[in-house]
Amino acid sequence: MDIRKDILSRFEARTGRSRTLDGQAKLSLPGGDTRWATYYLPWPTYMASGSGCRLRDVDGNEYLDFLNNYTSLVHGHRHPGVMEAIRQALDEDLIFGAPAESQFRLADLIARRMPGIKRLRYTNSGTEATMMAMRAARMFTKRQIIIKMDGCYHGSHDFAEINITPDLSGQAMPTPKTEAVGIPECLLDAVKVARFNDLGSVERLLEEYKGKVAGIITEPLQNQAGIIPASIEFLRGLRELADRYGVLLIFDEVVTFRLSTGGSQKILGIIPDITAIGKIIGGGFAIGAFGGSEEVMSIFDPAGSAGYHHSGTFNGHNVTMRAGVASVELLDEGAIARIDSLGARLQEGIDGAFRKAGIAGRTTRVGSLVYTHWTAGKITESKDVVLWKKNAADLPRFFHLELLNRGIFGSNRGLFNISTPMSESDVDQAIAAIGETLAAMKPLVAESAPHLVL
Ligand SMILES: Cc1ncc(COP(=O)(O)O)c(C=O)c1O
């Protein structure tokens, strides 16, 4: 039996209406898509409705959602508490073109939770949040250069689209490069690239550009690259280097805010000067925010002497704010402990399924974030992920499609994440589907990537 054909034909048979919609979408959206991450071949499954941790597609198929809009829906779909807050907001108004109480209610809630944030400003995405965090560092220090880490993803603005794909050269310093021809090369003068988890490479840049560096930005946990945590020594060292060289330390906690009530920084006890957040703080709506100490953020005080004109038509949208308060309040310590333990259960189950199928594969996990890797090797840096992907043929693609066939909606790059409505039996259902998928794919593994057969 041709396993690829079998997986594809069952996918096609279940998703006829998605196929039709994909054809219609291509008439007005390039390739039928408005978001690279959600597209896959032969066509993406169009969803029609969601409730709790379940999704229903336009053909009536049901799925357990382990994608949760790329970790932003930490309470799953249409959580009653979040929906009630949205209804309240709708009764007030959508947005006023004036300040609203909901704006500082959410800011206050976040500031009480996140050690590094005393004052914050809203944006409409995590992308904009990291862009503004970098700008804040440049404004505050009156210097130009930002040091970013190889393999870190901070969204899609020009200053962030540098070395997202990690350098494979193995040299002490990564070769800086823009991700696309549309990113101005001149930004390589303003963004310098160090190695993640390598303090020496950061110090080298701080020495080389002494007096010119405004900030160091890092993810405390590389998310898109494959759930790869920074070591505590690295993050402590960054704090120490930032203080020694008089530069601002920026943590991108757009994804990691879900890991504790105060994000990674609270768990680690390392307080950055500026923090970028997003995703879960919008209760399902578009959002980002960046914040820091009163002193750093005073540059955004409209009545202050710096008086920087930061604006945005939809910043602090009333519905987003109200939904955000509900989402953050619902994510208390008990809820986080529960999703973390379900994350551990999922990790154990996936690792066990790979072992049982006799296929080399493993997961990395932090809290409720789990990533599947098709390798028996160690995953300690983003380069490891790029390398296994090069050697895994099209296995991750067919794994993703076959899981869809079996009612499990994950990301096509291997990320699974837990939402608060999930139960142990939901996780067990996913583990069973993954086990069956791997067993079915074993001959394909033997044919296209025999090094992965144990
Ligand atoms: C660590 C990190 N920073 C920033 C962003 C960008 O956020 P957004 O997609 O809301 O622009 C993301 C998105 O996944 C992210 O993972």
PDB file of C-alpha atoms in Angstrom, residues 2 47 75 152 346:
ATOM      1  CA  ASP A   2       1.213   3.494  -0.784  1.00  0.00           C
ATOM      2  CA  MET A  47     -12.823  25.384  10.674  1.00  0.00           C
ATOM      3  CA  HIS A  75      -8.609  28.701  27.724  1.00  0.00           C
ATOM      4  CA  CYS A 152      15.076  33.438  18.117  1.00  0.00           C
ATOM      5  CA  LEU A 346       1.399  14.379  26.675  1.00  0.00           C
TER       6      LEU A 346
END
